[in-house]
Short mmCIF file of C-alpha atoms in Angstrom, two decimals:
data_model
loop_
_atom_site.label_atom_id
_atom_site.label_comp_id
_atom_site.label_asym_id
_atom_site.label_seq_id
_atom_site.Cartn_x
_atom_site.Cartn_y
_atom_site.Cartn_z
CA UNK A 1 -28.56 13.92 -32.59
CA UNK A 2 -27.83 12.86 -29.03
CA UNK A 3 -30.65 10.97 -27.35
CA UNK A 4 -30.97 11.66 -23.64
CA UNK A 5 -32.47 8.90 -21.56
CA UNK A 6 -33.56 9.35 -17.99
CA UNK A 7 -33.14 6.52 -15.47
CA UNK A 8 -33.84 5.88 -11.83
CA UNK A 9 -32.42 3.06 -9.72
CA UNK A 10 -31.03 2.09 -6.33
CA UNK A 11 -27.29 2.65 -6.00
CA UNK A 12 -24.44 2.29 -3.55
CA UNK A 13 -21.54 4.75 -3.74
CA UNK A 14 -18.24 2.96 -4.34
CA UNK A 15 -16.04 6.05 -4.32
CA UNK A 16 -15.85 9.66 -5.42
CA UNK A 17 -13.26 11.94 -6.96
CA UNK A 18 -13.22 15.72 -6.83
CA UNK A 19 -13.46 17.28 -10.27
CA UNK A 20 -12.63 20.93 -10.76
CA UNK A 21 -13.68 23.31 -7.98
CA UNK A 22 -17.32 22.32 -7.58
CA UNK A 23 -18.03 18.93 -9.14
CA UNK A 24 -17.57 15.32 -8.21
CA UNK A 25 -17.17 12.18 -10.27
CA UNK A 26 -18.94 9.32 -8.53
CA UNK A 27 -18.58 5.61 -9.11
CA UNK A 28 -21.78 3.78 -8.23
CA UNK A 29 -22.88 0.20 -8.10
CA UNK A 30 -26.52 0.16 -9.16
CA UNK A 31 -29.23 -2.46 -8.98
CA UNK A 32 -30.28 -2.23 -12.63
CA UNK A 33 -27.22 -0.96 -14.50
CA UNK A 34 -24.29 -2.50 -12.63
CA UNK A 35 -21.26 -0.28 -12.13
CA UNK A 36 -21.55 3.20 -13.59
CA UNK A 37 -19.61 6.44 -13.28
CA UNK A 38 -21.46 9.71 -13.05
CA UNK A 39 -20.80 13.43 -12.90
CA UNK A 40 -22.42 15.20 -9.94
CA UNK A 41 -22.37 18.85 -11.00
CA UNK A 42 -22.01 21.29 -8.12
CA UNK A 43 -21.86 18.47 -5.58
CA UNK A 44 -18.98 20.02 -3.64
CA UNK A 45 -20.63 23.33 -2.85
CA UNK A 46 -24.33 22.42 -2.80
CA UNK A 47 -25.91 19.72 -0.68
CA UNK A 48 -29.46 20.16 -1.91
CA UNK A 49 -29.45 17.50 -4.62
CA UNK A 50 -26.94 15.23 -2.92
CA UNK A 51 -27.59 15.51 0.83
CA UNK A 52 -24.67 13.50 2.16
CA UNK A 53 -25.51 10.79 -0.33
CA UNK A 54 -22.20 10.84 -2.16
CA UNK A 55 -20.26 9.46 0.77
CA UNK A 56 -18.87 5.95 0.26
CA UNK A 57 -21.37 3.12 0.80
CA UNK A 58 -24.42 5.35 1.08
CA UNK A 59 -27.47 3.55 -0.37
CA UNK A 60 -29.76 5.88 -2.25
CA UNK A 61 -32.26 6.15 -5.08
CA UNK A 62 -30.45 7.95 -7.88
CA UNK A 63 -31.81 9.73 -10.95
CA UNK A 64 -29.45 10.17 -13.85
CA UNK A 65 -29.35 11.17 -17.47
CA UNK A 66 -27.45 9.17 -20.02
CA UNK A 67 -26.38 10.57 -23.35
CA UNK A 68 -23.95 8.10 -24.88
CA UNK A 69 -23.52 4.66 -23.28
CA UNK A 70 -19.74 4.85 -22.95
CA UNK A 71 -19.65 8.30 -21.35
CA UNK A 72 -20.25 9.51 -17.80
CA UNK A 73 -23.89 9.80 -16.83
CA UNK A 74 -25.15 13.03 -15.27
CA UNK A 75 -26.49 12.57 -11.78
CA UNK A 76 -29.59 14.63 -11.18
CA UNK A 77 -30.32 13.76 -7.58
CA UNK A 78 -29.83 11.10 -4.92
CA UNK A 79 -32.54 10.42 -2.35
CA UNK A 80 -31.04 8.67 0.68
CA UNK A 81 -32.33 5.21 1.61
CA UNK A 82 -29.70 4.34 4.22
CA UNK A 83 -26.54 6.24 5.13
CA UNK A 84 -25.16 3.28 7.12
CA UNK A 85 -23.88 5.85 9.62
CA UNK A 86 -22.29 3.30 11.97
CA UNK A 87 -19.72 2.45 9.32
CA UNK A 88 -18.14 5.86 9.95
CA UNK A 89 -18.09 5.51 13.73
CA UNK A 90 -15.84 2.48 13.89
CA UNK A 91 -12.59 2.32 11.89
CA UNK A 92 -12.77 -1.49 11.71
CA UNK A 93 -16.24 -1.25 10.16
CA UNK A 94 -14.94 1.44 7.79
CA UNK A 95 -12.13 -0.92 6.84
CA UNK A 96 -14.45 -3.88 6.23
CA UNK A 97 -16.89 -1.82 4.15
CA UNK A 98 -13.95 -0.50 2.10
CA UNK A 99 -12.72 -4.04 1.53
CA UNK A 100 -16.00 -5.38 0.12
CA UNK A 101 -16.55 -2.09 -1.74
CA UNK A 102 -13.17 -2.40 -3.42
CA UNK A 103 -13.89 -6.00 -4.40
CA UNK A 104 -17.24 -5.04 -5.94
CA UNK A 105 -15.55 -2.16 -7.78
CA UNK A 106 -12.62 -4.26 -8.98
CA UNK A 107 -14.40 -7.42 -10.03
CA UNK A 108 -17.57 -6.05 -11.60
CA UNK A 109 -17.40 -4.91 -15.21
CA UNK A 110 -18.82 -1.53 -16.26
CA UNK A 111 -22.56 -1.45 -16.92
CA UNK A 112 -23.25 -5.11 -16.39
CA UNK A 113 -26.32 -5.69 -14.26
CA UNK A 114 -25.72 -8.06 -11.35
CA UNK A 115 -28.60 -7.95 -8.89
CA UNK A 116 -27.25 -10.82 -6.82
CA UNK A 117 -24.04 -8.86 -6.23
CA UNK A 118 -26.03 -5.73 -5.42
CA UNK A 119 -28.08 -7.62 -2.81
CA UNK A 120 -24.94 -9.21 -1.36
CA UNK A 121 -23.24 -5.81 -1.07
CA UNK A 122 -26.23 -4.05 0.49
CA UNK A 123 -26.85 -6.98 2.86
CA UNK A 124 -23.21 -6.84 4.00
CA UNK A 125 -23.36 -3.08 4.61
CA UNK A 126 -26.63 -3.44 6.49
CA UNK A 127 -25.26 -6.25 8.66
CA UNK A 128 -22.05 -4.35 9.36
CA UNK A 129 -24.06 -1.26 10.25
CA UNK A 130 -26.24 -3.10 12.74
CA UNK A 131 -23.88 -5.67 14.25
CA UNK A 132 -20.21 -5.92 15.19
CA UNK A 133 -17.41 -6.30 12.67
CA UNK A 134 -16.46 -9.99 12.55
CA UNK A 135 -13.59 -11.16 10.39
CA UNK A 136 -15.35 -14.49 9.75
CA UNK A 137 -18.28 -12.74 8.09
CA UNK A 138 -15.89 -10.50 6.14
CA UNK A 139 -14.17 -13.58 4.70
CA UNK A 140 -17.60 -15.11 4.04
CA UNK A 141 -18.77 -12.07 2.10
CA UNK A 142 -15.47 -11.90 0.18
CA UNK A 143 -16.13 -15.47 -0.97
CA UNK A 144 -19.71 -14.58 -1.85
CA UNK A 145 -18.61 -11.56 -3.92
CA UNK A 146 -16.18 -13.79 -5.82
CA UNK A 147 -19.01 -16.26 -6.43
CA UNK A 148 -21.35 -13.50 -7.64
CA UNK A 149 -18.86 -12.38 -10.28
CA UNK A 150 -18.06 -15.93 -11.39
CA UNK A 151 -14.66 -16.27 -9.73
CA UNK A 152 -15.53 -18.64 -6.90
CA UNK A 153 -12.68 -21.07 -6.26
CA UNK A 154 -13.53 -24.75 -6.79
CA UNK A 155 -13.59 -26.12 -3.25
CA UNK A 156 -16.05 -28.98 -3.42
CA UNK A 157 -13.65 -31.65 -4.68
CA UNK A 158 -10.03 -32.36 -5.54
CA UNK A 159 -9.45 -30.96 -9.00
CA UNK A 160 -7.20 -33.90 -9.93
CA UNK A 161 -8.90 -37.08 -8.64
CA UNK A 162 -12.38 -35.60 -8.05
CA UNK A 163 -12.38 -36.86 -4.44
CA UNK A 164 -15.08 -35.01 -2.52
CA UNK A 165 -14.36 -32.84 0.51
CA UNK A 166 -16.07 -35.39 2.78
CA UNK A 167 -13.63 -38.10 1.69
CA UNK A 168 -10.43 -36.41 2.84
CA UNK A 169 -9.18 -34.61 5.93
CA UNK A 170 -6.64 -32.26 4.53
CA UNK A 171 -6.47 -30.43 1.23
CA UNK A 172 -4.24 -27.91 -0.48
CA UNK A 173 -5.49 -24.81 -2.20
CA UNK A 174 -3.58 -24.03 -5.41
CA UNK A 175 -4.39 -20.56 -6.75
CA UNK A 176 -3.07 -21.39 -10.24
CA UNK A 177 -5.66 -24.10 -10.77
CA UNK A 178 -8.34 -22.13 -8.95
CA UNK A 179 -9.22 -24.83 -6.46
CA UNK A 180 -8.14 -27.60 -4.10
CA UNK A 181 -6.12 -30.77 -4.46
CA UNK A 182 -6.04 -33.65 -1.99
CA UNK A 183 -2.86 -34.70 -0.21
CA UNK A 184 -2.38 -37.57 -2.66
CA UNK A 185 -2.63 -35.41 -5.78
CA UNK A 186 -0.60 -32.41 -4.67
CA UNK A 187 2.81 -32.39 -6.32
CA UNK A 188 5.99 -30.31 -6.01
CA UNK A 189 5.09 -28.76 -9.38
CA UNK A 190 2.08 -27.00 -7.81
CA UNK A 191 3.29 -23.56 -6.84
CA UNK A 192 2.71 -22.21 -3.32
CA UNK A 193 0.03 -24.64 -2.17
CA UNK A 194 -1.83 -23.63 1.00
CA UNK A 195 -2.82 -26.36 3.42
CA UNK A 196 -6.47 -26.01 4.31
CA UNK A 197 -8.41 -28.29 6.65
CA UNK A 198 -11.79 -29.73 5.80
CA UNK A 199 -13.61 -27.56 8.34
CA UNK A 200 -12.34 -24.37 6.66
CA UNK A 201 -13.29 -25.63 3.20
CA UNK A 202 -16.79 -26.58 4.31
CA UNK A 203 -17.27 -23.17 5.96
CA UNK A 204 -16.11 -21.36 2.80
CA UNK A 205 -18.35 -23.54 0.62
CA UNK A 206 -21.27 -22.69 2.90
CA UNK A 207 -20.74 -18.94 2.27
CA UNK A 208 -21.17 -19.49 -1.47
CA UNK A 209 -24.40 -21.45 -1.28
CA UNK A 210 -26.24 -20.31 1.87
CA UNK A 211 -28.89 -17.54 1.98
CA UNK A 212 -27.06 -14.17 2.17
CA UNK A 213 -28.33 -13.28 5.63
CA UNK A 214 -26.76 -16.46 7.06
CA UNK A 215 -23.19 -15.42 6.13
CA UNK A 216 -23.12 -12.91 8.96
CA UNK A 217 -23.84 -15.64 11.50
CA UNK A 218 -20.89 -17.76 10.43
CA UNK A 219 -18.27 -18.46 13.10
CA UNK A 220 -14.76 -19.74 12.39
CA UNK A 221 -12.07 -21.20 14.62
CA UNK A 222 -8.80 -19.27 14.90
CA UNK A 223 -7.15 -21.77 12.54
CA UNK A 224 -9.94 -21.49 9.97
CA UNK A 225 -9.79 -17.69 10.15
CA UNK A 226 -6.07 -17.77 9.33
CA UNK A 227 -6.50 -20.34 6.55
CA UNK A 228 -9.55 -18.59 5.08
CA UNK A 229 -7.84 -15.19 5.05
CA UNK A 230 -4.71 -16.62 3.41
CA UNK A 231 -6.75 -18.54 0.82
CA UNK A 232 -8.89 -15.56 -0.20
CA UNK A 233 -5.94 -13.12 -0.30
CA UNK A 234 -3.81 -15.53 -2.33
CA UNK A 235 -6.61 -16.18 -4.80
CA UNK A 236 -7.39 -12.48 -5.26
CA UNK A 237 -3.69 -11.74 -5.79
CA UNK A 238 -3.57 -14.51 -8.39
CA UNK A 239 -6.68 -13.21 -10.20
CA UNK A 240 -5.59 -9.57 -10.26
CA UNK A 241 -1.83 -9.96 -10.39
CA UNK A 242 -1.65 -7.56 -7.42
CA UNK A 243 -3.04 -7.05 -3.95
CA UNK A 244 -6.17 -5.01 -3.32
CA UNK A 245 -5.41 -1.51 -2.00
CA UNK A 246 -7.23 -2.35 1.21
CA UNK A 247 -4.98 -5.39 1.85
CA UNK A 248 -2.18 -3.50 3.60
CA UNK A 249 -4.63 -1.48 5.71
CA UNK A 250 -6.38 -4.71 6.70
CA UNK A 251 -3.01 -5.97 7.95
CA UNK A 252 -2.57 -2.80 10.02
CA UNK A 253 -5.96 -3.14 11.68
CA UNK A 254 -6.09 -5.72 14.40
CA UNK A 255 -9.33 -7.72 14.34
CA UNK A 256 -11.33 -7.34 17.53
CA UNK B 1 0.46 16.71 -29.49
CA UNK B 2 3.11 15.05 -31.66
CA UNK B 3 3.16 18.02 -34.02
CA UNK B 4 4.38 20.35 -31.25
CA UNK B 5 8.16 20.89 -31.04
CA UNK B 6 9.90 18.57 -28.59
CA UNK B 7 10.48 21.09 -25.72
CA UNK B 8 6.81 22.13 -25.84
CA UNK B 9 5.70 18.49 -25.81
CA UNK B 10 7.86 17.94 -22.73
CA UNK B 11 6.28 20.92 -20.93
CA UNK B 12 2.76 19.74 -21.81
CA UNK B 13 3.57 16.28 -20.50
CA UNK B 14 4.87 17.74 -17.22
CA UNK B 15 1.88 20.05 -16.75
CA UNK B 16 -0.57 17.24 -17.52
CA UNK B 17 0.69 15.44 -14.38
CA UNK B 18 -1.00 18.11 -12.21
CA UNK B 19 -4.27 17.09 -10.53
CA UNK B 20 -7.32 18.09 -12.58
CA UNK B 21 -5.22 19.04 -15.62
CA UNK B 22 -5.85 17.15 -18.80
CA UNK B 23 -3.76 17.21 -21.96
CA UNK B 24 -5.76 20.02 -23.58
CA UNK B 25 -5.55 22.28 -20.53
CA UNK B 26 -1.84 21.44 -20.26
CA UNK B 27 -1.35 22.47 -23.89
CA UNK B 28 -3.17 25.77 -23.23
CA UNK B 29 -1.00 26.48 -20.18
CA UNK B 30 2.17 25.54 -22.06
CA UNK B 31 1.25 27.90 -24.91
CA UNK B 32 0.58 30.66 -22.37
CA UNK B 33 4.04 30.13 -20.87
CA UNK B 34 5.55 30.10 -24.36
CA UNK B 35 4.08 33.51 -25.15
CA UNK B 36 5.21 35.05 -21.86
CA UNK B 37 8.44 37.03 -21.65
CA UNK B 38 11.58 35.13 -20.75
CA UNK B 39 11.70 36.96 -17.42
CA UNK B 40 8.18 35.90 -16.46
CA UNK B 41 8.83 32.29 -17.44
CA UNK B 42 12.03 32.25 -15.36
CA UNK B 43 10.17 33.74 -12.41
CA UNK B 44 7.65 30.87 -12.58
CA UNK B 45 10.43 28.28 -12.81
CA UNK B 46 12.31 29.82 -9.85
CA UNK B 47 9.12 29.93 -7.78
CA UNK B 48 8.67 26.18 -8.31
CA UNK B 49 12.28 25.47 -7.36
CA UNK B 50 12.10 27.79 -4.35
CA UNK B 51 9.02 26.00 -3.01
CA UNK B 52 10.79 22.67 -3.23
CA UNK B 53 13.99 23.97 -1.66
CA UNK B 54 12.63 26.17 1.12
CA UNK B 55 9.35 24.65 2.26
CA UNK B 56 9.78 21.87 4.79
CA UNK B 57 7.52 20.34 7.39
CA UNK B 58 7.51 21.83 10.89
CA UNK B 59 9.23 19.33 13.19
CA UNK B 60 6.61 19.88 15.90
CA UNK B 61 3.23 20.00 14.12
CA UNK B 62 4.09 19.02 10.50
CA UNK B 63 2.61 22.21 9.10
CA UNK B 64 4.40 23.81 6.14
CA UNK B 65 7.35 25.85 7.36
CA UNK B 66 10.22 27.89 5.98
CA UNK B 67 12.51 26.93 8.84
CA UNK B 68 12.62 24.02 11.26
CA UNK B 69 9.39 25.15 12.93
CA UNK B 70 6.33 26.87 11.50
CA UNK B 71 5.05 30.36 12.32
CA UNK B 72 2.30 29.00 14.60
CA UNK B 73 4.66 26.86 16.70
CA UNK B 74 7.13 29.74 16.85
CA UNK B 75 4.49 32.11 18.26
CA UNK B 76 5.03 32.38 22.04
CA UNK B 77 1.48 33.69 22.57
CA UNK B 78 -0.11 30.45 21.43
CA UNK B 79 -1.73 28.13 23.97
CA UNK B 80 0.27 24.90 23.78
CA UNK B 81 -2.26 23.12 25.96
CA UNK B 82 -4.77 22.89 23.10
CA UNK B 83 -3.91 20.98 19.92
CA UNK B 84 -6.19 21.14 16.91
CA UNK B 85 -5.74 18.10 14.65
CA UNK B 86 -6.31 18.70 10.94
CA UNK B 87 -5.95 16.53 7.86
CA UNK B 88 -3.92 18.96 5.76
CA UNK B 89 -2.26 22.41 5.77
CA UNK B 90 -5.25 23.83 3.83
CA UNK B 91 -7.56 23.02 6.75
CA UNK B 92 -5.08 24.69 9.10
CA UNK B 93 -5.12 27.84 6.95
CA UNK B 94 -8.95 27.84 6.97
CA UNK B 95 -9.06 27.67 10.77
CA UNK B 96 -6.34 30.32 11.10
CA UNK B 97 -8.41 32.68 8.94
CA UNK B 98 -11.25 32.56 11.48
CA UNK B 99 -8.96 34.20 14.11
CA UNK B 100 -10.94 32.24 16.71
CA UNK B 101 -8.33 29.68 17.64
CA UNK B 102 -5.30 30.43 19.76
CA UNK B 103 -3.96 26.94 20.29
CA UNK B 104 -1.48 24.97 18.20
CA UNK B 105 -2.00 22.40 15.47
CA UNK B 106 -1.09 18.90 14.42
CA UNK B 107 -1.26 18.09 10.71
CA UNK B 108 -1.90 14.42 9.90
CA UNK B 109 -1.19 14.75 6.17
CA UNK B 110 -4.07 12.51 5.20
CA UNK B 111 -7.00 10.63 6.64
CA UNK B 112 -7.83 7.02 7.33
CA UNK B 113 -8.79 5.84 3.88
CA UNK B 114 -8.59 2.08 3.26
CA UNK B 115 -9.84 2.61 -0.31
CA UNK B 116 -6.63 4.53 -1.02
CA UNK B 117 -4.50 2.10 0.97
CA UNK B 118 -4.01 4.65 3.76
CA UNK B 119 -4.10 3.07 7.22
CA UNK B 120 -3.37 4.36 10.74
CA UNK B 121 0.37 3.80 10.30
CA UNK B 122 0.45 6.11 7.30
CA UNK B 123 -0.80 9.11 9.27
CA UNK B 124 1.19 11.17 11.78
CA UNK B 125 -0.73 9.62 14.66
CA UNK B 126 2.30 8.30 16.56
CA UNK B 127 3.77 11.80 16.52
CA UNK B 128 0.51 13.14 17.97
CA UNK B 129 0.61 10.59 20.78
CA UNK B 130 4.21 11.55 21.53
CA UNK B 131 3.27 15.23 21.68
CA UNK B 132 0.41 14.49 24.06
CA UNK B 133 2.66 12.34 26.26
CA UNK B 134 5.47 14.86 26.36
CA UNK B 135 3.70 18.20 26.45
CA UNK B 136 1.31 19.97 28.79
CA UNK B 137 -1.72 19.13 26.62
CA UNK B 138 -5.18 19.59 28.16
CA UNK B 139 -7.34 19.22 25.06
CA UNK B 140 -7.13 17.78 21.57
CA UNK B 141 -9.69 19.17 19.11
CA UNK B 142 -10.25 16.86 16.14
CA UNK B 143 -11.01 19.01 13.09
CA UNK B 144 -10.92 16.39 10.34
CA UNK B 145 -13.32 16.76 7.41
CA UNK B 146 -16.95 15.67 7.95
CA UNK B 147 -16.53 12.87 5.42
CA UNK B 148 -16.44 9.10 5.86
CA UNK B 149 -12.65 9.18 6.01
CA UNK B 150 -12.57 12.20 8.30
CA UNK B 151 -15.12 10.72 10.71
CA UNK B 152 -13.28 7.40 10.88
CA UNK B 153 -10.01 9.29 11.49
CA UNK B 154 -11.64 11.22 14.34
CA UNK B 155 -12.76 7.96 15.98
CA UNK B 156 -9.29 6.51 15.49
CA UNK B 157 -7.72 9.54 17.23
CA UNK B 158 -10.29 9.35 20.04
CA UNK B 159 -9.46 5.68 20.64
CA UNK B 160 -5.69 6.28 20.50
CA UNK B 161 -5.89 9.07 23.08
CA UNK B 162 -8.45 7.39 25.34
CA UNK B 163 -5.98 6.36 28.00
CA UNK B 164 -3.76 9.44 27.83
CA UNK B 165 -5.87 11.47 30.26
CA UNK B 166 -6.50 14.26 27.78
CA UNK B 167 -9.85 15.74 26.76
CA UNK B 168 -10.63 14.89 23.12
CA UNK B 169 -13.29 16.95 21.37
CA UNK B 170 -14.69 16.99 17.83
CA UNK B 171 -15.58 20.18 15.97
CA UNK B 172 -19.35 20.66 15.72
CA UNK B 173 -21.11 19.38 12.63
CA UNK B 174 -24.52 20.51 11.47
CA UNK B 175 -26.56 23.49 10.38
CA UNK B 176 -24.51 26.26 8.74
CA UNK B 177 -24.88 29.90 9.79
CA UNK B 178 -27.80 31.35 7.79
CA UNK B 179 -29.11 27.87 6.96
CA UNK B 180 -32.77 26.88 6.80
CA UNK B 181 -33.83 23.80 8.79
CA UNK B 182 -36.55 22.95 6.26
CA UNK B 183 -33.92 22.35 3.59
CA UNK B 184 -31.46 20.39 5.71
CA UNK B 185 -30.86 16.74 4.88
CA UNK B 186 -31.55 14.28 7.68
CA UNK B 187 -27.86 13.34 8.12
CA UNK B 188 -26.82 16.96 8.72
CA UNK B 189 -29.80 17.66 10.95
CA UNK B 190 -29.10 14.49 12.93
CA UNK B 191 -25.50 15.62 13.43
CA UNK B 192 -26.67 19.08 14.48
CA UNK B 193 -28.92 17.52 17.13
CA UNK B 194 -26.24 15.23 18.49
CA UNK B 195 -23.73 18.12 18.64
CA UNK B 196 -26.19 20.45 20.42
CA UNK B 197 -24.99 22.55 23.33
CA UNK B 198 -26.51 24.54 26.16
CA UNK B 199 -27.70 28.00 25.11
CA UNK B 200 -25.86 29.41 28.15
CA UNK B 201 -22.58 28.46 26.48
CA UNK B 202 -23.30 30.98 23.73
#
């Protein structure tokens, strides 16, 4: 006999897919259950149970029924907490929200609770909703998401000689080894090393360890922005074996 | 599926590529086609080929067309000073069915959707700008869907046309005809308030 269990939790919509003529399949990142996929019956023609709450990045309190753990849950209702409406009024904000949303979706396994990642994601959406879209904070939150899922690159010391960041001026990021090497340890055998200055490394390290609300206040020089973007993109490409879907759109959008 | 004869397997595989069609539904459709008369099956196959051969995109508005331009663009009675921008031909058809719009259209064939890897350069935005620059356009009505992607696309169009000296409007969003305010969600009601208009305007 199937046992139905009823649950309630906070959730952020990652994305939705139309199913049949009336239904929607929704992928959610929840506070207590991690990433789940749910069926929202009648969501396309009735807004009573899901009043605008199935739009990407909407934060709501969801009720759902679970039958078997590996199957889709059935969404009963979603009570809105924050629509983050400003994210839809500025294409750059839409782009940035999509970027972090895709990272959360891609790097988090199904049904694995990760409250730190949930708080990071909701804090980012809230900050983006209230303030301007800054590429420095986007890079900072990308680093933080990687840290939350256990993929933070090792940036605190040279992975070969263990020399600390404070002891050198210039380092090279090598995606294959997942961290940095100093200018004395880098060798021609290291594929596609990226030169990164100490200032950039320290700023990126800060995003991993600082309180979440401080990431949004981070400022980067033009050089550090370029280096940080290249480092994060290269590392993600190495981890996934492909670019994120949002990568080419990010290239099309000029940062303000 | 492996127990089906090879040609039937092939048909099931092809049908299963359709959106929303799984393998079981594909097998049901394939069996339906199998039990139809040869004439009916050929008629279906010809219809598919005909669609691919005859339907092109209108070179002015990118609506579906049988010739170089679509029936709307070919209609001399249409007001070419008003362009309604829609995401897809289905939206165009929906607006046409209202019989309330006498302008012309511009079909973007998508919306700004970073999650799907669709950016501004993947939409027919440049073509819209060219039309506005070249033609006697007074107003551009943005009728993209009231979704995250549709809203962001509307803002993108507004920004692109800002310096072109053309009026850019957005279709109203809010309370549906026959709706009850007590049951409206706060997002919809908020939209309805911000899109309010003078009662004199009717």
